[in-house]
PDB file of C-alpha atoms and ligand atoms in Angstrom:
ATOM      1  CA  MET A   1       0.000   0.000   0.000  1.00  0.00           C
ATOM      2  CA  LEU A   2       1.309   3.422  -0.963  1.00  0.00           C
ATOM      3  CA  THR A   3       0.805   6.211   1.539  1.00  0.00           C
ATOM      4  CA  GLN A   4       1.165   9.812   0.489  1.00  0.00           C
ATOM      5  CA  VAL A   5       3.446  11.767   2.827  1.00  0.00           C
ATOM      6  CA  ALA A   6       3.707  14.987   0.804  1.00  0.00           C
ATOM      7  CA  GLU A   7       2.467  16.195  -2.558  1.00  0.00           C
ATOM      8  CA  GLY A   8       3.828  13.719  -5.105  1.00  0.00           C
ATOM      9  CA  VAL A   9       5.783  11.715  -2.530  1.00  0.00           C
ATOM     10  CA  LEU A  10       4.571   8.319  -1.330  1.00  0.00           C
ATOM     11  CA  VAL A  11       5.925   5.626   0.950  1.00  0.00           C
ATOM     12  CA  HIS A  12       5.582   1.848   0.710  1.00  0.00           C
ATOM     13  CA  GLU A  13       6.406   0.128   3.988  1.00  0.00           C
ATOM     14  CA  SER A  14       7.989  -3.306   4.206  1.00  0.00           C
ATOM     15  CA  GLU A  15       7.360  -5.466   7.246  1.00  0.00           C
ATOM     16  CA  PHE A  16      11.056  -6.313   7.567  1.00  0.00           C
ATOM     17  CA  VAL A  17      12.542  -3.779  10.037  1.00  0.00           C
ATOM     18  CA  GLN A  18       9.851  -1.299   8.976  1.00  0.00           C
ATOM     19  CA  SER A  19      11.796  -0.460   5.816  1.00  0.00           C
ATOM     20  CA  ASN A  20      10.490   2.424   3.748  1.00  0.00           C
ATOM     21  CA  ALA A  21      10.509   2.539  -0.031  1.00  0.00           C
ATOM     22  CA  ILE A  22       9.927   6.053  -1.341  1.00  0.00           C
ATOM     23  CA  VAL A  23       8.187   6.987  -4.576  1.00  0.00           C
ATOM     24  CA  VAL A  24       8.565  10.485  -6.031  1.00  0.00           C
ATOM     25  CA  GLN A  25       6.320  11.501  -8.908  1.00  0.00           C
ATOM     26  CA  GLY A  26       8.046  13.061 -11.874  1.00  0.00           C
ATOM     27  CA  ARG A  27       6.804  14.209 -15.271  1.00  0.00           C
ATOM     28  CA  ALA A  28       7.222  10.936 -17.153  1.00  0.00           C
ATOM     29  CA  GLY A  29       7.224   8.441 -14.306  1.00  0.00           C
ATOM     30  CA  VAL A  30       8.468   7.960 -10.789  1.00  0.00           C
ATOM     31  CA  LEU A  31      11.755   7.871  -8.952  1.00  0.00           C
ATOM     32  CA  LEU A  32      11.987   4.894  -6.609  1.00  0.00           C
ATOM     33  CA  ILE A  33      14.305   5.140  -3.602  1.00  0.00           C
ATOM     34  CA  ASP A  34      15.302   1.979  -1.651  1.00  0.00           C
ATOM     35  CA  PRO A  35      12.610  -0.267  -3.242  1.00  0.00           C
ATOM     36  CA  GLY A  36      12.088  -2.672  -0.364  1.00  0.00           C
ATOM     37  CA  VAL A  37      13.185  -6.049   0.857  1.00  0.00           C
ATOM     38  CA  GLN A  38      10.977  -9.036   0.130  1.00  0.00           C
ATOM     39  CA  ASP A  39       9.864 -10.395  -3.227  1.00  0.00           C
ATOM     40  CA  HIS A  40       6.133 -10.098  -2.594  1.00  0.00           C
ATOM     41  CA  GLU A  41       6.470  -6.612  -1.124  1.00  0.00           C
ATOM     42  CA  MET A  42       8.274  -5.281  -4.168  1.00  0.00           C
ATOM     43  CA  ALA A  43       5.738  -7.054  -6.408  1.00  0.00           C
ATOM     44  CA  CYS A  44       2.981  -5.354  -4.388  1.00  0.00           C
ATOM     45  CA  LEU A  45       4.704  -2.024  -4.920  1.00  0.00           C
ATOM     46  CA  ALA A  46       5.025  -2.764  -8.659  1.00  0.00           C
ATOM     47  CA  ASN A  47       1.259  -3.447  -8.725  1.00  0.00           C
ATOM     48  CA  ASP A  48       0.453  -0.245  -6.872  1.00  0.00           C
ATOM     49  CA  LEU A  49       2.568   1.702  -9.333  1.00  0.00           C
ATOM     50  CA  SER A  50       1.037   0.121 -12.430  1.00  0.00           C
ATOM     51  CA  ASP A  51      -2.481   0.575 -11.008  1.00  0.00           C
ATOM     52  CA  SER A  52      -1.703   4.280 -10.842  1.00  0.00           C
ATOM     53  CA  GLY A  53      -0.319   4.203 -14.376  1.00  0.00           C
ATOM     54  CA  TRP A  54       3.199   5.004 -13.242  1.00  0.00           C
ATOM     55  CA  THR A  55       6.425   3.504 -14.501  1.00  0.00           C
ATOM     56  CA  VAL A  56       9.711   3.714 -12.686  1.00  0.00           C
ATOM     57  CA  VAL A  57      12.081   6.003 -14.603  1.00  0.00           C
ATOM     58  CA  ALA A  58      14.918   6.075 -12.066  1.00  0.00           C
ATOM     59  CA  GLY A  59      16.027   4.275  -8.940  1.00  0.00           C
ATOM     60  CA  PHE A  60      18.283   5.274  -6.065  1.00  0.00           C
ATOM     61  CA  SER A  61      19.932   3.373  -3.218  1.00  0.00           C
ATOM     62  CA  THR A  62      20.768   5.524  -0.201  1.00  0.00           C
ATOM     63  CA  HIS A  63      23.700   3.324   0.822  1.00  0.00           C
ATOM     64  CA  PRO A  64      25.474   0.048   0.139  1.00  0.00           C
ATOM     65  CA  ASP A  65      23.740  -2.154   2.730  1.00  0.00           C
ATOM     66  CA  TRP A  66      21.977  -5.188   1.290  1.00  0.00           C
ATOM     67  CA  ASP A  67      18.481  -4.084   2.326  1.00  0.00           C
ATOM     68  CA  HIS A  68      18.789  -0.903   0.265  1.00  0.00           C
ATOM     69  CA  LEU A  69      20.194  -2.456  -2.910  1.00  0.00           C
ATOM     70  CA  LEU A  70      17.386  -4.761  -3.982  1.00  0.00           C
ATOM     71  CA  TRP A  71      15.220  -4.577  -7.063  1.00  0.00           C
ATOM     72  CA  HIS A  72      12.415  -6.553  -8.670  1.00  0.00           C
ATOM     73  CA  ALA A  73      12.099  -7.395 -12.375  1.00  0.00           C
ATOM     74  CA  ARG A  74       8.562  -5.994 -12.385  1.00  0.00           C
ATOM     75  CA  LEU A  75       9.900  -2.593 -11.413  1.00  0.00           C
ATOM     76  CA  GLY A  76      11.469  -2.414 -14.868  1.00  0.00           C
ATOM     77  CA  ALA A  77      14.891  -1.559 -16.182  1.00  0.00           C
ATOM     78  CA  ALA A  78      15.279   2.112 -15.280  1.00  0.00           C
ATOM     79  CA  PRO A  79      18.771   3.425 -14.481  1.00  0.00           C
ATOM     80  CA  ARG A  80      19.601   2.983 -10.817  1.00  0.00           C
ATOM     81  CA  TYR A  81      21.885   5.287  -8.914  1.00  0.00           C
ATOM     82  CA  GLY A  82      23.746   5.682  -5.648  1.00  0.00           C
ATOM     83  CA  THR A  83      26.621   7.966  -4.784  1.00  0.00           C
ATOM     84  CA  ALA A  84      29.845   7.169  -6.661  1.00  0.00           C
ATOM     85  CA  ARG A  85      31.315   5.850  -3.418  1.00  0.00           C
ATOM     86  CA  CYS A  86      28.251   3.719  -2.781  1.00  0.00           C
ATOM     87  CA  ALA A  87      28.440   2.296  -6.317  1.00  0.00           C
ATOM     88  CA  ALA A  88      32.159   1.564  -5.926  1.00  0.00           C
ATOM     89  CA  THR A  89      31.519  -0.198  -2.612  1.00  0.00           C
ATOM     90  CA  VAL A  90      28.855  -2.386  -4.202  1.00  0.00           C
ATOM     91  CA  ARG A  91      31.096  -3.196  -7.179  1.00  0.00           C
ATOM     92  CA  ASP A  92      33.746  -4.268  -4.741  1.00  0.00           C
ATOM     93  CA  LEU A  93      31.281  -6.393  -2.797  1.00  0.00           C
ATOM     94  CA  LEU A  94      29.969  -8.093  -5.933  1.00  0.00           C
ATOM     95  CA  SER A  95      33.485  -8.904  -7.153  1.00  0.00           C
ATOM     96  CA  ASP A  96      33.357 -11.625  -4.507  1.00  0.00           C
ATOM     97  CA  PRO A  97      31.494 -14.505  -6.163  1.00  0.00           C
ATOM     98  CA  GLY A  98      30.216 -15.615  -2.743  1.00  0.00           C
ATOM     99  CA  ALA A  99      28.705 -12.237  -1.858  1.00  0.00           C
ATOM    100  CA  LYS A 100      25.069 -13.120  -2.555  1.00  0.00           C
ATOM    101  CA  ALA A 101      25.324 -16.446  -0.746  1.00  0.00           C
ATOM    102  CA  ASP A 102      26.763 -14.542   2.223  1.00  0.00           C
ATOM    103  CA  ILE A 103      23.744 -12.228   2.306  1.00  0.00           C
ATOM    104  CA  ILE A 104      21.371 -15.180   2.367  1.00  0.00           C
ATOM    105  CA  ALA A 105      23.479 -16.908   5.040  1.00  0.00           C
ATOM    106  CA  HIS A 106      23.380 -13.717   7.123  1.00  0.00           C
ATOM    107  CA  LEU A 107      19.569 -13.799   6.938  1.00  0.00           C
ATOM    108  CA  ASP A 108      19.384 -17.348   8.180  1.00  0.00           C
ATOM    109  CA  GLY A 109      16.762 -17.613  10.901  1.00  0.00           C
ATOM    110  CA  THR A 110      14.989 -14.344  10.081  1.00  0.00           C
ATOM    111  CA  GLY A 111      12.340 -16.201   8.100  1.00  0.00           C
ATOM    112  CA  ILE A 112      12.788 -13.974   5.076  1.00  0.00           C
ATOM    113  CA  GLU A 113      15.865 -15.619   3.564  1.00  0.00           C
ATOM    114  CA  GLU A 114      13.754 -17.341   0.900  1.00  0.00           C
ATOM    115  CA  HIS A 115      12.008 -14.119  -0.038  1.00  0.00           C
ATOM    116  CA  VAL A 116      14.900 -11.841  -0.830  1.00  0.00           C
ATOM    117  CA  PRO A 117      15.482 -11.708  -4.607  1.00  0.00           C
ATOM    118  CA  LEU A 118      19.117 -11.053  -5.451  1.00  0.00           C
ATOM    119  CA  ASP A 119      19.130 -11.328  -9.274  1.00  0.00           C
ATOM    120  CA  LEU A 120      19.051  -7.568  -9.736  1.00  0.00           C
ATOM    121  CA  PHE A 121      20.901  -6.790  -6.543  1.00  0.00           C
ATOM    122  CA  GLY A 122      23.236  -3.794  -6.481  1.00  0.00           C
ATOM    123  CA  LEU A 123      23.082  -2.788 -10.133  1.00  0.00           C
ATOM    124  CA  ILE A 124      23.704   0.879  -9.461  1.00  0.00           C
ATOM    125  CA  ALA A 125      25.965   3.560 -10.880  1.00  0.00           C
ATOM    126  CA  GLY A 126      27.109   6.924  -9.580  1.00  0.00           C
ATOM    127  CA  PRO A 127      25.360   9.985 -11.038  1.00  0.00           C
ATOM    128  CA  PRO A 128      27.271  11.858 -13.766  1.00  0.00           C
ATOM    129  CA  ALA A 129      30.427  13.379 -12.294  1.00  0.00           C
ATOM    130  CA  GLY A 130      30.014  16.828 -10.842  1.00  0.00           C
ATOM    131  CA  THR A 131      26.294  16.624 -10.129  1.00  0.00           C
ATOM    132  CA  ALA A 132      24.805  16.575  -6.681  1.00  0.00           C
ATOM    133  CA  ARG A 133      21.318  15.844  -8.002  1.00  0.00           C
ATOM    134  CA  ILE A 134      19.619  12.742  -9.285  1.00  0.00           C
ATOM    135  CA  PRO A 135      19.478  12.979 -13.085  1.00  0.00           C
ATOM    136  CA  TRP A 136      15.782  12.622 -13.860  1.00  0.00           C
ATOM    137  CA  ASP A 137      12.735  14.526 -15.097  1.00  0.00           C
ATOM    138  CA  GLY A 138      11.006  15.428 -11.859  1.00  0.00           C
ATOM    139  CA  PRO A 139      11.354  17.614  -8.774  1.00  0.00           C
ATOM    140  CA  GLN A 140      14.991  18.307  -8.001  1.00  0.00           C
ATOM    141  CA  VAL A 141      16.429  15.776  -5.613  1.00  0.00           C
ATOM    142  CA  ARG A 142      19.591  16.951  -3.890  1.00  0.00           C
ATOM    143  CA  ILE A 143      22.053  14.238  -2.882  1.00  0.00           C
ATOM    144  CA  ILE A 144      23.477  15.007   0.550  1.00  0.00           C
ATOM    145  CA  GLU A 145      26.416  12.625   0.787  1.00  0.00           C
ATOM    146  CA  HIS A 146      28.255  12.018   4.023  1.00  0.00           C
ATOM    147  CA  GLN A 147      30.333   9.374   5.700  1.00  0.00           C
ATOM    148  CA  ALA A 148      28.190   7.901   8.419  1.00  0.00           C
ATOM    149  CA  HIS A 149      26.582   4.496   8.837  1.00  0.00           C
ATOM    150  CA  ALA A 150      28.006   3.194   5.530  1.00  0.00           C
ATOM    151  CA  PRO A 151      30.451   4.340   2.830  1.00  0.00           C
ATOM    152  CA  GLY A 152      28.878   6.848   0.446  1.00  0.00           C
ATOM    153  CA  HIS A 153      25.691   7.095   2.522  1.00  0.00           C
ATOM    154  CA  ALA A 154      23.331   9.744   1.158  1.00  0.00           C
ATOM    155  CA  ALA A 155      20.275  11.526   2.369  1.00  0.00           C
ATOM    156  CA  LEU A 156      18.059  12.993  -0.328  1.00  0.00           C
ATOM    157  CA  PHE A 157      16.405  16.364  -0.039  1.00  0.00           C
ATOM    158  CA  ILE A 158      13.391  17.007  -2.254  1.00  0.00           C
ATOM    159  CA  GLU A 159      13.248  20.705  -1.596  1.00  0.00           C
ATOM    160  CA  GLU A 160      10.071  21.548  -3.551  1.00  0.00           C
ATOM    161  CA  ARG A 161       8.195  18.967  -1.537  1.00  0.00           C
ATOM    162  CA  GLY A 162       9.878  19.648   1.816  1.00  0.00           C
ATOM    163  CA  VAL A 163      10.835  15.990   2.124  1.00  0.00           C
ATOM    164  CA  LEU A 164      14.085  14.655   3.578  1.00  0.00           C
ATOM    165  CA  VAL A 165      14.799  11.001   2.820  1.00  0.00           C
ATOM    166  CA  ALA A 166      17.275  10.190   5.566  1.00  0.00           C
ATOM    167  CA  GLY A 167      18.580   6.742   4.639  1.00  0.00           C
ATOM    168  CA  ASP A 168      19.562   4.883   7.802  1.00  0.00           C
ATOM    169  CA  MET A 169      19.632   7.974  10.002  1.00  0.00           C
ATOM    170  CA  LEU A 170      16.970   9.893  11.973  1.00  0.00           C
ATOM    171  CA  SER A 171      14.960   6.778  12.798  1.00  0.00           C
ATOM    172  CA  ASP A 172      12.492   6.706  15.670  1.00  0.00           C
ATOM    173  CA  VAL A 173      13.200   3.008  16.291  1.00  0.00           C
ATOM    174  CA  LEU A 174      16.822   2.302  15.350  1.00  0.00           C
ATOM    175  CA  VAL A 175      19.734   3.995  17.100  1.00  0.00           C
ATOM    176  CA  PRO A 176      22.508   5.456  14.940  1.00  0.00           C
ATOM    177  CA  MET A 177      24.696   2.663  13.665  1.00  0.00           C
ATOM    178  CA  LEU A 178      28.218   3.817  13.046  1.00  0.00           C
ATOM    179  CA  ASP A 179      30.410   2.702  10.190  1.00  0.00           C
ATOM    180  CA  LEU A 180      32.917   0.645  12.160  1.00  0.00           C
ATOM    181  CA  ASN A 181      34.613  -0.885   9.146  1.00  0.00           C
ATOM    182  CA  GLY A 182      37.766   1.127   8.811  1.00  0.00           C
ATOM    183  CA  ALA A 183      36.656   4.766   9.075  1.00  0.00           C
ATOM    184  CA  ALA A 184      39.334   6.781  10.886  1.00  0.00           C
ATOM    185  CA  ASP A 185      36.875   8.586  13.155  1.00  0.00           C
ATOM    186  CA  PRO A 186      33.391   7.107  12.877  1.00  0.00           C
ATOM    187  CA  ILE A 187      32.016   9.239  15.721  1.00  0.00           C
ATOM    188  CA  GLU A 188      33.148  12.515  14.162  1.00  0.00           C
ATOM    189  CA  ASP A 189      31.891  11.317  10.752  1.00  0.00           C
ATOM    190  CA  TYR A 190      28.463  10.729  12.236  1.00  0.00           C
ATOM    191  CA  LEU A 191      28.368  14.101  14.005  1.00  0.00           C
ATOM    192  CA  ALA A 192      29.428  15.835  10.778  1.00  0.00           C
ATOM    193  CA  ALA A 193      26.635  14.054   8.894  1.00  0.00           C
ATOM    194  CA  LEU A 194      24.092  15.210  11.466  1.00  0.00           C
ATOM    195  CA  ARG A 195      25.332  18.774  11.033  1.00  0.00           C
ATOM    196  CA  LEU A 196      24.786  18.456   7.270  1.00  0.00           C
ATOM    197  CA  LEU A 197      21.214  17.312   7.818  1.00  0.00           C
ATOM    198  CA  GLU A 198      20.724  20.087  10.343  1.00  0.00           C
ATOM    199  CA  GLY A 199      21.702  22.518   7.589  1.00  0.00           C
ATOM    200  CA  VAL A 200      18.548  21.715   5.630  1.00  0.00           C
ATOM    201  CA  ALA A 201      16.279  20.799   8.558  1.00  0.00           C
ATOM    202  CA  GLY A 202      14.645  24.235   8.663  1.00  0.00           C
ATOM    203  CA  ASP A 203      13.106  23.563   5.227  1.00  0.00           C
ATOM    204  CA  VAL A 204      11.963  20.010   5.989  1.00  0.00           C
ATOM    205  CA  ASP A 205       8.272  19.279   6.546  1.00  0.00           C
ATOM    206  CA  VAL A 206       8.523  15.492   6.358  1.00  0.00           C
ATOM    207  CA  VAL A 207      11.394  13.188   7.274  1.00  0.00           C
ATOM    208  CA  VAL A 208      11.385   9.619   5.942  1.00  0.00           C
ATOM    209  CA  PRO A 209      13.901   7.291   7.620  1.00  0.00           C
ATOM    210  CA  GLY A 210      15.090   4.090   5.960  1.00  0.00           C
ATOM    211  CA  HIS A 211      13.479   2.208   8.861  1.00  0.00           C
ATOM    212  CA  GLY A 212      10.762   3.455  11.185  1.00  0.00           C
ATOM    213  CA  SER A 213       8.014   6.038  11.147  1.00  0.00           C
ATOM    214  CA  VAL A 214       7.693   9.048   8.928  1.00  0.00           C
ATOM    215  CA  GLY A 215       8.079  12.233  10.987  1.00  0.00           C
ATOM    216  CA  GLY A 216       6.607  15.701  10.589  1.00  0.00           C
ATOM    217  CA  ALA A 217       8.337  19.085  10.739  1.00  0.00           C
ATOM    218  CA  ASP A 218       8.286  19.081  14.537  1.00  0.00           C
ATOM    219  CA  GLU A 219      10.173  15.763  14.560  1.00  0.00           C
ATOM    220  CA  VAL A 220      13.128  16.709  12.373  1.00  0.00           C
ATOM    221  CA  HIS A 221      15.162  18.671  14.898  1.00  0.00           C
ATOM    222  CA  ALA A 222      14.153  16.314  17.697  1.00  0.00           C
ATOM    223  CA  ARG A 223      15.443  13.319  15.757  1.00  0.00           C
ATOM    224  CA  ILE A 224      18.713  15.065  14.917  1.00  0.00           C
ATOM    225  CA  GLU A 225      19.187  15.948  18.596  1.00  0.00           C
ATOM    226  CA  ARG A 226      18.317  12.424  19.709  1.00  0.00           C
ATOM    227  CA  ASP A 227      20.825  10.886  17.293  1.00  0.00           C
ATOM    228  CA  ARG A 228      23.481  13.383  18.345  1.00  0.00           C
ATOM    229  CA  ALA A 229      22.886  12.743  22.044  1.00  0.00           C
ATOM    230  CA  TYR A 230      23.194   9.009  21.417  1.00  0.00           C
ATOM    231  CA  VAL A 231      26.467   9.374  19.511  1.00  0.00           C
ATOM    232  CA  LEU A 232      27.926  11.754  22.117  1.00  0.00           C
ATOM    233  CA  ALA A 233      27.019   9.305  24.892  1.00  0.00           C
ATOM    234  CA  LEU A 234      28.745   6.537  22.938  1.00  0.00           C
ATOM    235  CA  ARG A 235      31.845   8.674  22.601  1.00  0.00           C
ATOM    236  CA  ALA A 236      31.855   9.457  26.313  1.00  0.00           C
ATOM    237  CA  GLY A 237      31.360   5.793  27.186  1.00  0.00           C
ATOM    238  CA  ASP A 238      28.090   6.675  28.934  1.00  0.00           C
ATOM    239  CA  VAL A 239      24.874   4.722  28.846  1.00  0.00           C
ATOM    240  CA  PRO A 240      22.674   6.746  26.479  1.00  0.00           C
ATOM    241  CA  HIS A 241      19.308   7.860  27.831  1.00  0.00           C
ATOM    242  CA  ASP A 242      17.566   6.985  24.621  1.00  0.00           C
ATOM    243  CA  PRO A 243      13.924   5.979  24.179  1.00  0.00           C
ATOM    244  CA  ARG A 244      14.909   3.505  21.449  1.00  0.00           C
ATOM    245  CA  ILE A 245      16.788   1.226  23.844  1.00  0.00           C
ATOM    246  CA  GLY A 246      16.093  -0.262  27.235  1.00  0.00           C
ATOM    247  CA  PRO A 247      12.602  -0.505  28.709  1.00  0.00           C
ATOM    248  CA  SER A 248      11.258   2.348  26.588  1.00  0.00           C
ATOM    249  CA  ALA A 249      11.950   0.560  23.268  1.00  0.00           C
ATOM    250  CA  LYS A 250       8.831   0.021  21.187  1.00  0.00           C
ATOM    251  CA  PRO A 251       7.301  -3.467  21.379  1.00  0.00           C
ATOM    252  CA  GLY A 252       9.042  -5.664  18.822  1.00  0.00           C
ATOM    253  CA  TRP A 253      12.158  -3.495  18.854  1.00  0.00           C
ATOM    254  CA  GLU A 254      13.748  -4.797  22.054  1.00  0.00           C
ATOM    255  CA  TRP A 255      16.618  -6.210  19.968  1.00  0.00           C
ATOM    256  CA  VAL A 256      17.855  -2.673  19.298  1.00  0.00           C
ATOM    257  CA  SER A 257      19.310  -2.741  22.829  1.00  0.00           C
ATOM    258  CA  ASP A 258      21.501  -5.660  21.738  1.00  0.00           C
ATOM    259  CA  VAL A 259      22.568  -3.728  18.664  1.00  0.00           C
ATOM    260  CA  HIS A 260      23.517  -0.854  20.935  1.00  0.00           C
ATOM    261  CA  ASN A 261      25.451  -3.040  23.365  1.00  0.00           C
ATOM    262  CA  GLY A 262      27.329  -4.731  20.528  1.00  0.00           C
ATOM    263  CA  GLN A 263      28.153  -1.399  18.977  1.00  0.00           C
ATOM    264  CA  ALA A 264      29.367   0.091  22.273  1.00  0.00           C
ATOM    265  CA  GLN A 265      31.657  -2.917  22.723  1.00  0.00           C
ATOM    266  CA  ARG A 266      32.994  -2.728  19.160  1.00  0.00           C
ATOM    267  CA  LEU A 267      33.669   0.954  19.612  1.00  0.00           C
ATOM    268  CA  ARG A 268      35.649   0.296  22.786  1.00  0.00           C
ATOM    269  CA  ASP A 269      37.780  -2.156  20.796  1.00  0.00           C
ATOM    270  CA  TYR A 270      37.877  -0.062  17.640  1.00  0.00           C
ATOM    271  CA  HIS A 271      41.160   1.754  18.020  1.00  0.00           C
ATOM    272  CA  THR A 272      42.950  -0.917  20.000  1.00  0.00           C
TER     273      THR A 272
HETATM  274 ZN1  LIG B   1      18.844  -0.405   6.414  1.00  0.00          ZN
END
């Protein structure tokens, strides 16, 4: 089911980790951002789009994590983009012939491992050099690239619609997850990324996280502050007072506390 969140911007929610696929209406078709996770969900999205008479004319992956790189044959063969760094990271990943099997192995026990189609996985390219916008015939979509969570992670700002697509940041259910795979200063990277988002926050009416609930204008600054407070607590080695972990976590999201504990431990070991 597609839910309109702003004029010409709709969201299709996947049941796996409340993942959000975002549809932006353009002149000749739609831009599809992070299409979703499971086979039947993407097929459902493809149905919703064709029922509305829309074809996908461009795709975008906010970052090179498996759950943001999927695609379904029924969504068509439009060009798919990510940042150049995201595309390079995926190319690297796919140069390992065992990469797809590893993704499925990693999903073992989640119950969705048989429903994640990998045929069209990761077929993305960077936008033409020198552009910070998605090349397509529709409202301008500014690519706000930063180094947090994953290499080449991007938020997208659809200024005319007041919509910020945050990728895996600014979630109401998931705490910030740092990129602990070789970044020199993952904490500072994350804080810098939050400052970038803060730079546009005044013009944002709707924030759409990669996972979790869509937030209104009043939520944008609050989510930035919450993420920053979490990251600063991590840096200080404190226990974050964060509603997303501990007893205040939403039902079904108790596992986020484990993610936090694991991350805090990895961070303690990171530079040693
Ligand atoms: Zn994700």
